[in-house]
Each structure stands twice: as structure tokens, then as C-alpha cells.
Amino acid sequence: MSSSPPLVVTPQSMQFAGPLALRSGASISDYTLAYETYGTLNAERSNAVLVCHALNASHHVAGVYQGQARSEGWWDNMVGPGKPLDTDRFFVIGVNNLGSCFGSTGPMHVNPATGRVYGADFPVVTVEDWVDAQAALLDALGIETLAAVMGGSLGGMQALSWTLQYPERVRHAVVVASAPNLTAENIAFNEVARRAIVTDPDFHGGHFYEHGVVPKRGLRIARMIGHITYLSDDVMNAKFGRILRSAVEGENNGEAAGADYRYSTQDVEFQIESYLRYQGDKFSEYFDANTYLLITRALDYFDPARNHGGKLSAALAQARAKFLLVSFKTDWRFSPARSREIVKALLDNSRNVSYAEIDAPHGHDAFLLDDVRYMGVVRSYFERVAKEFQQ
Amino acid sequence: MSSSPPLVVTPQSMQFAGPLALRSGASISDYTLAYETYGTLNAERSNAVLVCHALNASHHVAGVYQGQARSEGWWDNMVGPGKPLDTDRFFVIGVNNLGSCFGSTGPMHVNPATGRVYGADFPVVTVEDWVDAQAALLDALGIETLAAVMGGSLGGMQALSWTLQYPERVRHAVVVASAPNLTAENIAFNEVARRAIVTDPDFHGGHFYEHGVVPKRGLRIARMIGHITYLSDDVMNAKFGRILRSAVEGENNGEAAGADYRYSTQDVEFQIESYLRYQGDKFSEYFDANTYLLITRALDYFDPARNHGGKLSAALAQARAKFLLVSFKTDWRFSPARSREIVKALLDNSRNVSYAEIDAPHGHDAFLLDDVRYMGVVRSYFERVAKEFQQ
């Protein structure tokens, strides 16, 4: 859609003295938020869009880092010059959330109050806390009102929470592949992943940094479980099916496709096993174990209806923004039914809401992938948002 | 349905000199099969029904053990006097499969060829191998032809395989909540469970017996993952939802329901977590880690269409039995679509097949639970089977 040159970006960081009061009752002081911006803030400061990240992403939403190959931002297909969220028109901000492991203050950093690495003592953070921290960053950047806040999955929860915590500061919310809370099954998958990490002997109660080890076994298992829930059954069958690793190796060696079972319980036999092991290994090299616990817990805890007797319509009555909701038919992690709950609750409050249910095959991962219908819907929506401040 | 006294049973075992040739090319000699029988074999030896077990069950299908509380067989609601598979009419046989850990020869036993515990050296066994071993047991019991072979899940795969390996020895096959092979997603879940076990430092390459330890961490994770896939999303929400552990504890103590988050990443917060941890702990106390690897691999490998160019219809052309297939609408592990593949392939061969798709809420677990429609279908089918030998 665009012939613009690649967007080259530089990560930035902002120091905060705090204290930031957290929902747990604890607070955090002397913290840093890593962030990036794309495009230019207009004179009226009316074209800012905040993009919130999900479990394992960061503030590096779009563009590339100077001189670094393969450094594209995690939503580079969505955000950039001429992209659906067009940085030629919007000033886009990505923030790494507190407790994450990509530059903002997290469990691997030193707690200034004790001089020790936080580790498992890093305070539990919630979606609401992240939104408060993001709001403090916007204050520091001189941005009072967002043209839009946008996110997918856990990022969508933050976008939704923005409209409830700071209703006057958000004109539009774009909530993709998200949910108003986790189901028991969602929590169950998170819990298995956490148990795998916590029971890894290298976890050391969350203070593994002091022992010079990383609970990689647990992180691998956590990531493998996650990956299964990100993909649809159909796309897994299409991509891997029952293909044997030996058949693929044979092809790569120019041999006739070997297709016999090796009859082993511990070796890789099927391609899907090879894929999952690879994903698990890669993840365990860079992701922080305490961050995994913190972020999955933030997912578990998110439940705006909770303080409204479980009534989502009552909870969303506070929202003033206009909404775009997007879901994907094959997403079984956050199914379309969950997005429809949000749509219904907004309509109960006569809010302005657009909803697109995309028939993409990729499961939950679809929110990160290219689909012309999905990209088209988001592009059209942001064209409408842009018209509001261009008039 | 029955007012018969409880069925009291005694486990038996049969020694085999072997060797039993396995699909892997290996063979096993000097092995034992644990089994139980219920009811009486008629003079014509025409009323025998073999019941095949799934991942974590055994030969103890029905009845109770003398003087042992809570010793009901795993399918006691299905099999017994006056039950859908009525032991007043049928002679029912349950067999513990080779490689399992409930009495038949398995990885925890001594390999007579080496004098060492098998451990990870126990040969890889397949569904087909189990069926061969079951056939050898029937030979020893003097049973040439089965009135029926029946099983759920992995047990259903064995029932299906019986009709292909010994078409002349099976008059009816009852295949419940099963599939003609595993999908990539099914294999993926098995693989994560296996990785959790194999990477547990207490696994010692499968020779943990010699170290006096058990890879309990891995077994716990494996069981937690399994449990999630056995239950439907709906039944998990109905049973656990987002209920907090503190609320339940408060109720148990006669307090007003406490309903506040504890804000912890490692403690139990939600009831579903408590349930999964309990199931994992219990399982890790009694189940053998190598058996878990072997049985999940047998699931992975089962694929009768594989030697027929992937064509299930071609594979099932060998079957001579009549079939009852049962599936459950909320089963996402082995969905109704998988049973329908089998039904279609049988119909392609003009086989006699009945099919019931039960709208039960319990997911895959439904095959073990009481549902009047499910039980009614099986009861009716066995009444028809009984008529054949009563004439």
C-alpha cells in the first residue's frame, strides 16, 4: 500500500520518581518506561495514538533500528507510513509495560529501596496499573487526549481499560482479538505455564538471577503451551498436519521423502514437535521468567465487571469513547463470543461501536498477521478518526 | 437401572513367553498381562466383550475389590449387572495394556534379557501391538470371536484397530469419543506433556528408578495439560468460572464470601488453579513417567490410513464388524467431526454403522460420565448385540 522508505526508529526512555500506586496496595518508585514514537505530533496535539502490547511484545511496535537486520517492530504491518495506522497522519506511541523485560523497569532490575534485584519481589501489576503508568508518560509528553488507543489481545484489554479509567482522554478505542476477562480455561492454561516455571529447580523462588541461572525448562514449556493456544486447529493441520520430521529432513537433503516412524518417545518424530521445541528454545533465551508470571497474572486479574456485580454493561457505562472491535472466527483463545460481549455491553450503553468478525484461519495469532479484510477495516476506521482532527 | 448387589471382582494375570513382535521391529518376551473378567462366558463362547482402556485407566473396568473402599472400576457406570453393557448377559474382559503401570509388564519392571529395570528402554508399543497382545490373551482364554470390542478415546482406537487386524474375530465394535488419528494440535499437547516429563531433572533419561526419585514436576504438568483438554470450556466455566479460592475457603469456614484478589503470582488465586494442582499432585503419586511417554506416543502413531495413502476409506475396507460410533458435541480433543470421518469411511465401504452425536456439556470426559442419551444408545446397541447370540 505504501512506497515510503523503511521507518527508522530509536527507542527512548523516561524516568519517573513516582510513587505509582498499584491496585495490589503496593507502589513503585524510581521507575523507567521504555517507549518509541512514530510520526509527528500536530500543533493541536490531537493526533496521538497509543498502541498497547500483549504478553511478549514491547514498545518496539513499528519500524526498524538503524543498522540492525530483522529488527522490525511487532506490528510493523499495521503501523507505519501508509499503513492502516498511518504514521504520516498520526503520532503513534508504543510503551513497554512495567514488569516486562524489554527496557521498562521489571523484575530483573535493582529495587532502589533495597539495593537487591527485584526478582519475585517485583510488585504484582494489573492492566489498570499499566494504564496509569501509560497516562503518566502521556502527561510527560504533553498529550492530554488520545485520538485513539489500540491493542490486540492483552493490549486490547488495556485499550478497553483506558476508556474506563480515563474516559475523557480517549476519543476512540480499537480493541482487537480481546475479551472482557479470562475464562476458566484461559486461566487454566496460564496456571500450567506458571507451574512449569515455578517448579523448575532453576527458578529458585524467583531469585534465580542471584544464582546465575535461568529456569529455561519452565519457560520452554510455558511458550509451547502458549503457542498451541495462539494457533487454530485448522492452521496447525494445514501447516504441520502429521508430517514427519524425517520426511522434511529427507527433502532438505534431496532424498526421496522418508516417511517411516522412528518409534521413539523422546526424539522428535513429527514436524509440529520440532516447531514447538524451536519456539520454546528461542523464547527461553530472551524472556524473563518473573515477567511471564506477572503478565499472565495481569491477564487473569483483568475483569472490569468485577466491581459492578459481574455486570459488564454497568462497568462500561463509564466509557465515552467510540469503539472498533475486531475478532477472528478461528480464535479459540479469545473467541468472537467474547468480543460480542463487549459489543453488547457498549450497545446497552448506547455507545458508538463498530464490530468486525473476520473469517481468518489463523486463530488468535490472526491479530498480528496480514488479512486484507482485517487491515481494510482498521484502515477505514483510522481514516474516520483522522477526519475528526483534520476538519 | 439395576438393584443387583455390587459386583466384587478379583484381578488376574496371565504370563506369556512370547516373543510378541512389535511394530517398531523390536519384540517383547516373558511378559504378563493383568486382566479382569465380569459375568459368565456362555457355552458357545459367543458372548465375550473386550473393553479397551485409554491413557490412564487399567484392566479394572467395573466392580469393586473385596474390602477396599473407593475401588470402583473406571467404567463402573457402563459395565456391570443391569448396566448398559450388562454383565448378566455378556462376559466382559478388561486388559491392562503392555507398557502401562497397573500390573501388566511395563517400564518399571525388570527386563529378563538384561536383569535391569526397563525404564526408557521399554520398547515403543503401538495400538496395533496392544491389540495383538489382547488377541493372545483371548487365545489363552479360549475365546475365538468377540461379540463386541468397545472403548472410548484411545480405547476406541483399539476397538477400531481390532476390526482391521482381526476382522473375522469381531462381530461389533463400539467406538466412543475417538478419532482415526491425532491432529497436529493433539500431538502438540502430547509433546508439551512429554517435554515437561523428559526435562524434569528427576527423569534421568528415563532411568529414574535407579536414582530413587520420580519426575513428579513433569508428571504434574502433563496431567494439568491433559485435564484442560478433557474438559469443555463451558463445563470449566460452569464448575469453576472465575471463582476465587479465598471465596471458597471463606464459605467453608462459615465466613461471608471473601472475594478480594490476593495479588500473588505464585499462590493459588482461582479455584481452577486449585483443582488443576490437586489433579496434578494426585496423578504424580501413582502414574509412571515412562508409561506416560509410551501411551501418548501410541496415540500419536495411530493412523490406520497411513499405509493406504492417507485414505481412511481404503483402510477401513478390511473391517467386517458392525459399528456403533458415539461422539460428544463439546469434545474439542476428539471432536464429532473426527468420528464422522470414521462413519463416512465405513459407509463408503457399505458397512453397517450406527452413529450418535450426544449434546453433552462435559467435553471429552463425557465418555466416562453418565448421560441418559449416551447410556441409552449404548444399552440399546448391546441389546441388539445380545439378540444375535440368544437366538
PDB file of N, CA and C in Angstrom, chain A residues 30-74:
ATOM      1  N   ASP A  30      10.779   5.422  41.447  1.00  0.00           N
ATOM      2  CA  ASP A  30      12.026   5.418  40.658  1.00  0.00           C
ATOM      3  C   ASP A  30      11.979   4.390  39.542  1.00  0.00           C
ATOM      4  N   TYR A  31      10.998   4.522  38.679  1.00  0.00           N
ATOM      5  CA  TYR A  31      10.878   3.531  37.604  1.00  0.00           C
ATOM      6  C   TYR A  31      11.070   4.196  36.246  1.00  0.00           C
ATOM      7  N   THR A  32      11.384   3.370  35.277  1.00  0.00           N
ATOM      8  CA  THR A  32      11.644   3.817  33.910  1.00  0.00           C
ATOM      9  C   THR A  32      10.624   3.182  32.975  1.00  0.00           C
ATOM     10  N   LEU A  33      10.153   3.948  32.010  1.00  0.00           N
ATOM     11  CA  LEU A  33       9.340   3.369  30.934  1.00  0.00           C
ATOM     12  C   LEU A  33      10.086   3.524  29.618  1.00  0.00           C
ATOM     13  N   ALA A  34      10.291   2.399  28.914  1.00  0.00           N
ATOM     14  CA  ALA A  34      10.857   2.443  27.570  1.00  0.00           C
ATOM     15  C   ALA A  34       9.713   2.692  26.593  1.00  0.00           C
ATOM     16  N   TYR A  35       9.954   3.554  25.614  1.00  0.00           N
ATOM     17  CA  TYR A  35       8.882   3.846  24.656  1.00  0.00           C
ATOM     18  C   TYR A  35       9.479   4.236  23.313  1.00  0.00           C
ATOM     19  N   GLU A  36       8.632   4.245  22.314  1.00  0.00           N
ATOM     20  CA  GLU A  36       9.020   4.744  20.989  1.00  0.00           C
ATOM     21  C   GLU A  36       7.874   5.586  20.450  1.00  0.00           C
ATOM     22  N   THR A  37       8.206   6.496  19.560  1.00  0.00           N
ATOM     23  CA  THR A  37       7.155   7.251  18.877  1.00  0.00           C
ATOM     24  C   THR A  37       7.423   7.229  17.377  1.00  0.00           C
ATOM     25  N   TYR A  38       6.350   7.333  16.623  1.00  0.00           N
ATOM     26  CA  TYR A  38       6.404   7.289  15.150  1.00  0.00           C
ATOM     27  C   TYR A  38       5.503   8.396  14.623  1.00  0.00           C
ATOM     28  N   GLY A  39       5.984   9.130  13.618  1.00  0.00           N
ATOM     29  CA  GLY A  39       5.194  10.231  13.088  1.00  0.00           C
ATOM     30  C   GLY A  39       5.394  11.492  13.926  1.00  0.00           C
ATOM     31  N   THR A  40       4.565  12.474  13.657  1.00  0.00           N
ATOM     32  CA  THR A  40       4.757  13.799  14.265  1.00  0.00           C
ATOM     33  C   THR A  40       3.491  14.237  14.977  1.00  0.00           C
ATOM     34  N   LEU A  41       3.672  14.719  16.207  1.00  0.00           N
ATOM     35  CA  LEU A  41       2.529  15.262  16.951  1.00  0.00           C
ATOM     36  C   LEU A  41       2.135  16.591  16.309  1.00  0.00           C
ATOM     37  N   ASN A  42       0.855  16.754  16.006  1.00  0.00           N
ATOM     38  CA  ASN A  42       0.445  18.005  15.364  1.00  0.00           C
ATOM     39  C   ASN A  42       0.362  19.145  16.381  1.00  0.00           C
ATOM     40  N   ALA A  43       0.190  20.342  15.866  1.00  0.00           N
ATOM     41  CA  ALA A  43       0.228  21.533  16.726  1.00  0.00           C
ATOM     42  C   ALA A  43      -0.864  21.481  17.784  1.00  0.00           C
ATOM     43  N   GLU A  44      -2.030  20.936  17.402  1.00  0.00           N
ATOM     44  CA  GLU A  44      -3.160  20.850  18.350  1.00  0.00           C
ATOM     45  C   GLU A  44      -2.990  19.696  19.326  1.00  0.00           C
ATOM     46  N   ARG A  45      -1.935  18.872  19.120  1.00  0.00           N
ATOM     47  CA  ARG A  45      -1.690  17.676  19.946  1.00  0.00           C
ATOM     48  C   ARG A  45      -2.917  16.748  19.955  1.00  0.00           C
ATOM     49  N   SER A  46      -3.545  16.637  18.803  1.00  0.00           N
ATOM     50  CA  SER A  46      -4.811  15.893  18.718  1.00  0.00           C
ATOM     51  C   SER A  46      -4.687  14.597  17.922  1.00  0.00           C
ATOM     52  N   ASN A  47      -3.479  14.274  17.430  1.00  0.00           N
ATOM     53  CA  ASN A  47      -3.359  13.101  16.552  1.00  0.00           C
ATOM     54  C   ASN A  47      -2.567  11.951  17.182  1.00  0.00           C
ATOM     55  N   ALA A  48      -2.536  11.889  18.521  1.00  0.00           N
ATOM     56  CA  ALA A  48      -1.748  10.843  19.188  1.00  0.00           C
ATOM     57  C   ALA A  48      -2.546   9.552  19.312  1.00  0.00           C
ATOM     58  N   VAL A  49      -1.875   8.453  18.996  1.00  0.00           N
ATOM     59  CA  VAL A  49      -2.481   7.119  19.160  1.00  0.00           C
ATOM     60  C   VAL A  49      -1.529   6.273  20.000  1.00  0.00           C
ATOM     61  N   LEU A  50      -2.046   5.728  21.078  1.00  0.00           N
ATOM     62  CA  LEU A  50      -1.257   4.834  21.928  1.00  0.00           C
ATOM     63  C   LEU A  50      -1.526   3.395  21.516  1.00  0.00           C
ATOM     64  N   VAL A  51      -0.437   2.646  21.268  1.00  0.00           N
ATOM     65  CA  VAL A  51      -0.562   1.218  20.938  1.00  0.00           C
ATOM     66  C   VAL A  51      -0.054   0.397  22.123  1.00  0.00           C
ATOM     67  N   CYS A  52      -0.921  -0.473  22.650  1.00  0.00           N
ATOM     68  CA  CYS A  52      -0.587  -1.274  23.841  1.00  0.00           C
ATOM     69  C   CYS A  52      -0.181  -2.678  23.417  1.00  0.00           C
ATOM     70  N   HIS A  53       0.816  -3.220  24.112  1.00  0.00           N
ATOM     71  CA  HIS A  53       1.310  -4.537  23.691  1.00  0.00           C
ATOM     72  C   HIS A  53       0.736  -5.678  24.541  1.00  0.00           C
ATOM     73  N   ALA A  54       0.864  -6.880  23.978  1.00  0.00           N
ATOM     74  CA  ALA A  54       0.350  -8.087  24.633  1.00  0.00           C
ATOM     75  C   ALA A  54       1.481  -8.784  25.393  1.00  0.00           C
ATOM     76  N   LEU A  55       1.341 -10.063  25.625  1.00  0.00           N
ATOM     77  CA  LEU A  55       2.224 -10.776  26.554  1.00  0.00           C
ATOM     78  C   LEU A  55       3.714 -10.568  26.290  1.00  0.00           C
ATOM     79  N   ASN A  56       4.161 -10.937  25.077  1.00  0.00           N
ATOM     80  CA  ASN A  56       5.606 -10.999  24.862  1.00  0.00           C
ATOM     81  C   ASN A  56       6.135  -9.945  23.902  1.00  0.00           C
ATOM     82  N   ALA A  57       5.385  -8.862  23.714  1.00  0.00           N
ATOM     83  CA  ALA A  57       5.864  -7.807  22.823  1.00  0.00           C
ATOM     84  C   ALA A  57       6.419  -6.649  23.653  1.00  0.00           C
ATOM     85  N   SER A  58       6.611  -5.518  22.995  1.00  0.00           N
ATOM     86  CA  SER A  58       7.317  -4.421  23.650  1.00  0.00           C
ATOM     87  C   SER A  58       6.855  -3.085  23.082  1.00  0.00           C
ATOM     88  N   HIS A  59       7.607  -2.024  23.437  1.00  0.00           N
ATOM     89  CA  HIS A  59       7.398  -0.687  22.894  1.00  0.00           C
ATOM     90  C   HIS A  59       7.809  -0.597  21.432  1.00  0.00           C
ATOM     91  N   HIS A  60       8.543  -1.607  20.924  1.00  0.00           N
ATOM     92  CA  HIS A  60       9.018  -1.534  19.534  1.00  0.00           C
ATOM     93  C   HIS A  60       7.923  -2.043  18.605  1.00  0.00           C
ATOM     94  N   VAL A  61       6.951  -1.157  18.361  1.00  0.00           N
ATOM     95  CA  VAL A  61       5.755  -1.505  17.603  1.00  0.00           C
ATOM     96  C   VAL A  61       6.047  -1.543  16.106  1.00  0.00           C
ATOM     97  N   ALA A  62       6.808  -0.558  15.634  1.00  0.00           N
ATOM     98  CA  ALA A  62       6.942  -0.377  14.180  1.00  0.00           C
ATOM     99  C   ALA A  62       8.362   0.051  13.825  1.00  0.00           C
ATOM    100  N   GLY A  63       8.657   0.004  12.527  1.00  0.00           N
ATOM    101  CA  GLY A  63       9.940   0.473  12.033  1.00  0.00           C
ATOM    102  C   GLY A  63      11.077  -0.495  12.324  1.00  0.00           C
ATOM    103  N   VAL A  64      12.276  -0.043  12.029  1.00  0.00           N
ATOM    104  CA  VAL A  64      13.472  -0.858  12.255  1.00  0.00           C
ATOM    105  C   VAL A  64      14.490  -0.010  13.007  1.00  0.00           C
ATOM    106  N   TYR A  65      15.444  -0.681  13.637  1.00  0.00           N
ATOM    107  CA  TYR A  65      16.549   0.024  14.291  1.00  0.00           C
ATOM    108  C   TYR A  65      17.696   0.157  13.305  1.00  0.00           C
ATOM    109  N   GLN A  66      18.300   1.316  13.318  1.00  0.00           N
ATOM    110  CA  GLN A  66      19.401   1.635  12.410  1.00  0.00           C
ATOM    111  C   GLN A  66      20.468   0.539  12.440  1.00  0.00           C
ATOM    112  N   GLY A  67      20.769   0.019  11.260  1.00  0.00           N
ATOM    113  CA  GLY A  67      21.874  -0.927  11.148  1.00  0.00           C
ATOM    114  C   GLY A  67      21.606  -2.303  11.736  1.00  0.00           C
ATOM    115  N   GLN A  68      20.375  -2.575  12.146  1.00  0.00           N
ATOM    116  CA  GLN A  68      20.064  -3.899  12.712  1.00  0.00           C
ATOM    117  C   GLN A  68      19.141  -4.662  11.780  1.00  0.00           C
ATOM    118  N   ALA A  69      19.637  -5.786  11.272  1.00  0.00           N
ATOM    119  CA  ALA A  69      18.795  -6.631  10.430  1.00  0.00           C
ATOM    120  C   ALA A  69      17.697  -7.253  11.291  1.00  0.00           C
ATOM    121  N   ARG A  70      16.604  -7.572  10.686  1.00  0.00           N
ATOM    122  CA  ARG A  70      15.495  -8.262  11.368  1.00  0.00           C
ATOM    123  C   ARG A  70      15.062  -7.570  12.649  1.00  0.00           C
ATOM    124  N   SER A  71      14.999  -6.262  12.624  1.00  0.00           N
ATOM    125  CA  SER A  71      14.590  -5.542  13.829  1.00  0.00           C
ATOM    126  C   SER A  71      13.229  -4.886  13.644  1.00  0.00           C
ATOM    127  N   GLU A  72      12.405  -5.421  12.736  1.00  0.00           N
ATOM    128  CA  GLU A  72      11.078  -4.844  12.517  1.00  0.00           C
ATOM    129  C   GLU A  72      10.247  -4.893  13.803  1.00  0.00           C
ATOM    130  N   GLY A  73       9.481  -3.862  14.031  1.00  0.00           N
ATOM    131  CA  GLY A  73       8.559  -3.827  15.158  1.00  0.00           C
ATOM    132  C   GLY A  73       7.504  -4.919  15.011  1.00  0.00           C
ATOM    133  N   TRP A  74       6.889  -5.271  16.143  1.00  0.00           N
ATOM    134  CA  TRP A  74       5.985  -6.427  16.160  1.00  0.00           C
ATOM    135  C   TRP A  74       4.671  -6.165  15.423  1.00  0.00           C
TER     136      TRP A  74
END
